[in-house]
Short mmCIF file of C-alpha atoms in Angstrom, two decimals:
data_model
loop_
_atom_site.label_atom_id
_atom_site.label_comp_id
_atom_site.label_asym_id
_atom_site.label_seq_id
_atom_site.Cartn_x
_atom_site.Cartn_y
_atom_site.Cartn_z
CA MET A 1 -48.74 77.47 -40.89
CA ASN A 2 -50.44 74.45 -42.67
CA LYS A 3 -53.95 73.60 -42.33
CA ALA A 4 -53.39 70.64 -39.82
CA ASN A 5 -51.17 72.84 -37.64
CA SER A 6 -53.82 75.78 -37.73
CA THR A 7 -56.43 73.40 -36.47
CA ILE A 8 -54.15 72.35 -33.70
CA TRP A 9 -53.13 75.86 -32.65
CA LEU A 10 -56.94 76.95 -32.77
CA ALA A 11 -57.84 73.91 -30.89
CA ILE A 12 -55.47 74.69 -27.93
CA PHE A 13 -56.22 78.22 -28.19
CA PHE A 14 -60.02 78.09 -27.77
CA ALA A 15 -59.75 75.25 -25.22
CA VAL A 16 -57.77 77.16 -22.86
CA PHE A 17 -60.05 80.49 -23.70
CA ILE A 18 -63.06 78.45 -22.40
CA TRP A 19 -61.30 77.13 -19.55
CA SER A 20 -60.18 80.71 -18.66
CA ALA A 21 -63.68 82.09 -19.08
CA ILE A 22 -65.25 79.64 -16.67
CA ASN A 23 -65.74 81.09 -13.13
CA PRO A 24 -62.72 83.43 -13.29
CA LYS A 25 -61.24 84.88 -9.78
CA ASP A 26 -62.47 88.15 -11.16
CA GLN A 27 -64.42 88.99 -14.31
CA PHE A 28 -62.85 92.52 -14.97
CA THR A 29 -59.34 91.27 -14.69
CA TRP A 30 -60.00 88.20 -16.83
CA PHE A 31 -61.22 90.52 -19.63
CA LEU A 32 -58.29 92.87 -19.09
CA GLU A 33 -55.98 89.95 -19.45
CA VAL A 34 -57.39 87.97 -22.29
CA ALA A 35 -58.08 91.10 -24.23
CA PRO A 36 -54.57 91.15 -25.83
CA ALA A 37 -54.73 87.33 -26.86
CA LEU A 38 -58.02 88.08 -28.55
CA ILE A 39 -56.43 90.96 -30.39
CA ALA A 40 -53.60 88.74 -31.44
CA LEU A 41 -55.81 86.19 -32.62
CA ILE A 42 -57.69 88.57 -35.16
CA ALA A 43 -54.31 89.77 -36.33
CA LEU A 44 -52.98 86.59 -36.89
CA ALA A 45 -56.28 85.50 -38.83
CA MET A 46 -56.26 88.87 -40.97
CA THR A 47 -52.48 88.31 -42.08
CA ARG A 48 -52.51 84.46 -42.01
CA LYS A 49 -52.49 84.50 -46.23
CA SER A 50 -50.78 87.79 -46.84
CA PHE A 51 -48.05 87.42 -44.32
CA PRO A 52 -47.74 83.96 -42.82
CA LEU A 53 -45.33 83.60 -39.81
CA THR A 54 -42.94 80.95 -39.21
CA GLN A 55 -44.03 77.95 -37.16
CA ILE A 56 -41.59 78.94 -34.00
CA THR A 57 -43.36 82.47 -34.40
CA TYR A 58 -46.68 80.96 -34.00
CA PHE A 59 -46.10 78.60 -31.36
CA PHE A 60 -44.52 81.10 -29.06
CA ILE A 61 -47.86 83.65 -29.83
CA LEU A 62 -49.68 80.65 -28.51
CA VAL A 63 -47.67 79.95 -25.55
CA HIS A 64 -48.01 83.73 -24.73
CA CYS A 65 -51.80 83.60 -25.17
CA VAL A 66 -51.78 80.57 -22.76
CA ILE A 67 -50.02 82.79 -20.29
CA LEU A 68 -52.33 85.55 -20.64
CA MET A 69 -55.53 83.10 -20.31
CA VAL A 70 -54.16 81.49 -17.12
CA GLY A 71 -53.28 84.68 -15.47
CA GLY A 72 -56.65 85.90 -16.50
CA HIS A 73 -58.46 83.10 -14.83
CA TYR A 74 -56.81 83.19 -11.59
CA THR A 75 -55.18 86.61 -11.44
CA TYR A 76 -51.50 86.97 -11.52
CA ALA A 77 -51.22 86.98 -7.99
CA GLU A 78 -52.93 83.76 -7.44
CA VAL A 79 -51.98 81.39 -9.87
CA PRO A 80 -51.73 77.96 -7.75
CA LEU A 81 -48.80 76.62 -8.87
CA PHE A 82 -46.83 79.75 -7.92
CA ASP A 83 -48.45 79.78 -4.66
CA TYR A 84 -46.87 76.43 -4.19
CA ILE A 85 -43.31 77.77 -5.31
CA LYS A 86 -43.81 80.68 -3.08
CA GLU A 87 -44.53 78.29 -0.22
CA ILE A 88 -41.60 75.97 -0.68
CA THR A 89 -39.02 78.64 -1.61
CA ASN A 90 -40.35 80.96 1.43
CA THR A 91 -40.79 84.28 -0.72
CA ALA A 92 -43.03 86.89 -0.21
CA ARG A 93 -45.15 86.97 -3.25
CA ASN A 94 -46.76 84.92 -6.25
CA ASN A 95 -44.10 85.58 -9.13
CA TYR A 96 -46.34 84.23 -12.07
CA ASP A 97 -46.68 87.80 -13.29
CA LYS A 98 -42.97 88.09 -13.68
CA VAL A 99 -43.22 84.99 -16.13
CA GLY A 100 -45.66 87.06 -17.85
CA HIS A 101 -43.53 90.04 -18.22
CA PHE A 102 -40.57 87.87 -19.48
CA ALA A 103 -42.82 86.58 -22.18
CA GLN A 104 -43.79 90.28 -22.88
CA GLY A 105 -40.41 90.66 -24.35
CA PHE A 106 -39.51 87.30 -25.16
CA ILE A 107 -42.41 86.52 -27.67
CA PRO A 108 -42.66 90.22 -29.26
CA ALA A 109 -38.84 89.82 -29.86
CA LEU A 110 -39.65 87.12 -32.18
CA VAL A 111 -42.29 88.83 -33.89
CA ALA A 112 -40.43 91.95 -34.37
CA ARG A 113 -37.31 90.29 -35.73
CA GLU A 114 -39.44 88.26 -38.41
CA ILE A 115 -41.26 91.56 -39.41
CA LEU A 116 -37.82 93.40 -39.72
CA ILE A 117 -35.99 90.74 -41.54
CA ARG A 118 -38.81 89.87 -44.04
CA ASN A 119 -39.27 93.51 -45.08
CA SER A 120 -35.56 94.18 -44.97
CA VAL A 121 -36.16 97.32 -42.62
CA ILE A 122 -32.82 97.06 -40.56
CA PRO A 123 -30.08 95.11 -42.83
CA SER A 124 -27.29 95.20 -39.84
CA PRO A 125 -28.10 92.24 -37.42
CA ARG A 126 -26.43 94.14 -34.59
CA TRP A 127 -28.48 97.39 -35.37
CA ARG A 128 -31.63 95.04 -35.69
CA ASN A 129 -31.15 93.51 -32.52
CA PHE A 130 -30.57 96.84 -30.64
CA PHE A 131 -33.85 97.88 -32.15
CA ILE A 132 -35.81 95.04 -31.06
CA VAL A 133 -34.52 95.16 -27.60
CA SER A 134 -35.35 98.85 -27.48
CA PHE A 135 -38.75 98.23 -29.18
CA CYS A 136 -39.68 95.42 -26.46
CA LEU A 137 -38.64 97.67 -23.53
CA ALA A 138 -40.62 100.29 -24.90
CA PHE A 139 -43.87 98.18 -25.46
CA SER A 140 -43.44 97.08 -21.77
CA ALA A 141 -43.21 100.43 -20.65
CA PHE A 142 -46.45 101.05 -22.52
CA TYR A 143 -48.16 98.52 -20.97
CA GLU A 144 -47.06 99.94 -17.49
CA LEU A 145 -48.71 103.01 -18.32
CA ILE A 146 -52.04 101.13 -19.63
CA GLU A 147 -51.92 99.69 -16.19
CA TRP A 148 -51.79 103.00 -14.51
CA TRP A 149 -54.41 104.44 -16.56
CA VAL A 150 -56.62 101.18 -15.86
CA ALA A 151 -55.94 101.70 -12.18
CA ILE A 152 -56.78 105.35 -12.26
CA MET A 153 -60.31 104.82 -14.08
CA SER A 154 -61.34 101.89 -12.16
CA GLY A 155 -59.97 102.45 -8.60
CA GLU A 156 -59.64 99.49 -6.45
CA SER A 157 -61.16 96.88 -8.79
CA ALA A 158 -57.81 97.18 -10.85
CA GLU A 159 -55.79 95.76 -7.81
CA ALA A 160 -55.70 92.35 -9.07
CA PHE A 161 -54.88 93.54 -12.77
CA LEU A 162 -51.78 95.41 -11.35
CA GLY A 163 -50.76 92.39 -9.43
CA THR A 164 -48.06 94.49 -7.25
CA GLN A 165 -48.64 92.49 -4.18
CA GLY A 166 -47.06 95.44 -2.23
CA TYR A 167 -43.66 95.18 -4.09
CA ILE A 168 -42.63 98.84 -4.74
CA TRP A 169 -40.30 98.00 -7.58
CA ASP A 170 -42.89 96.12 -9.35
CA THR A 171 -43.10 98.40 -12.27
CA GLN A 172 -39.13 98.55 -12.75
CA SER A 173 -38.90 94.92 -12.26
CA ASP A 174 -41.69 94.24 -14.91
CA MET A 175 -39.68 96.37 -17.66
CA PHE A 176 -36.32 94.93 -16.69
CA LEU A 177 -37.77 91.32 -17.26
CA ALA A 178 -39.42 92.27 -20.59
CA MET A 179 -35.74 93.44 -21.54
CA ILE A 180 -34.11 90.33 -20.44
CA GLY A 181 -36.96 88.46 -22.31
CA ALA A 182 -36.01 89.98 -25.30
CA ILE A 183 -32.29 89.48 -25.29
CA THR A 184 -32.88 85.79 -24.26
CA SER A 185 -35.09 85.17 -27.15
CA LEU A 186 -32.67 86.74 -29.73
CA VAL A 187 -29.66 84.78 -28.09
CA LEU A 188 -31.60 81.44 -27.95
CA LEU A 189 -33.74 81.34 -30.79
CA GLY A 190 -32.02 83.36 -33.59
CA LYS A 191 -30.35 80.47 -35.48
CA ILE A 192 -33.62 78.20 -35.19
CA HIS A 193 -35.69 81.38 -36.37
CA ASP A 194 -33.29 82.06 -39.36
CA LYS A 195 -33.64 78.58 -40.72
CA GLN A 196 -37.45 78.49 -40.62
CA LEU A 197 -37.27 82.19 -42.39
CA ALA A 198 -35.00 80.68 -45.00
CA LYS A 199 -37.78 78.21 -45.58
CA LEU A 200 -40.05 81.03 -46.33
CA ASN A 201 -37.99 82.48 -48.98
CA THR A 202 -37.23 85.79 -47.41
CA ARG A 203 -36.26 88.63 -49.45
CA GLU A 204 -33.25 89.56 -47.29
CA PRO A 205 -30.27 87.28 -47.09
CA ILE A 206 -29.87 86.29 -43.49
CA SER A 207 -26.37 86.93 -42.18
CA ARG A 208 -25.24 86.61 -38.37
CA GLN A 209 -22.61 89.36 -38.15
#
């Protein structure tokens, strides 16, 4: 990512972050939700020179960070746009959290794909895709465990973070959407990602078997 793009990326990140931090619905929930975005920022800053990513990967990481910060500001169960969608579709819950869990598979799949290809970890595209989907599903399951641990340690104050809204299959549907997000990412972005990887002179010849 060149200097101009880095500046734009950071400007958007911090603009949304500052907005998110101003009078959030629940301070504890805000911290829990934006923490992964801050961790991602630190990780990207540390690897910017040694392992710069493709433009498309940086872009979608930013999108994921924005999703997290919006959810942190309102809580996932009370994002206004999705309250409106709930009303016009006559559904029982605010489904912004489902967008977040879809992204939890969609964006990490792209990051994992880039790391695996550039380091020649799994040469076979088919086995690589299988591993990526499995990884994203495992990551989603681990995140559900984190939510469980937070709920145990913090009691009722974690309700906004969990965002189940009374849906008994919330955990299972979250993991399912992460898996679907990962598959969708591989199918829709694979060719575009390959072209950008080629520009970085990756060590592995990119084949699409």
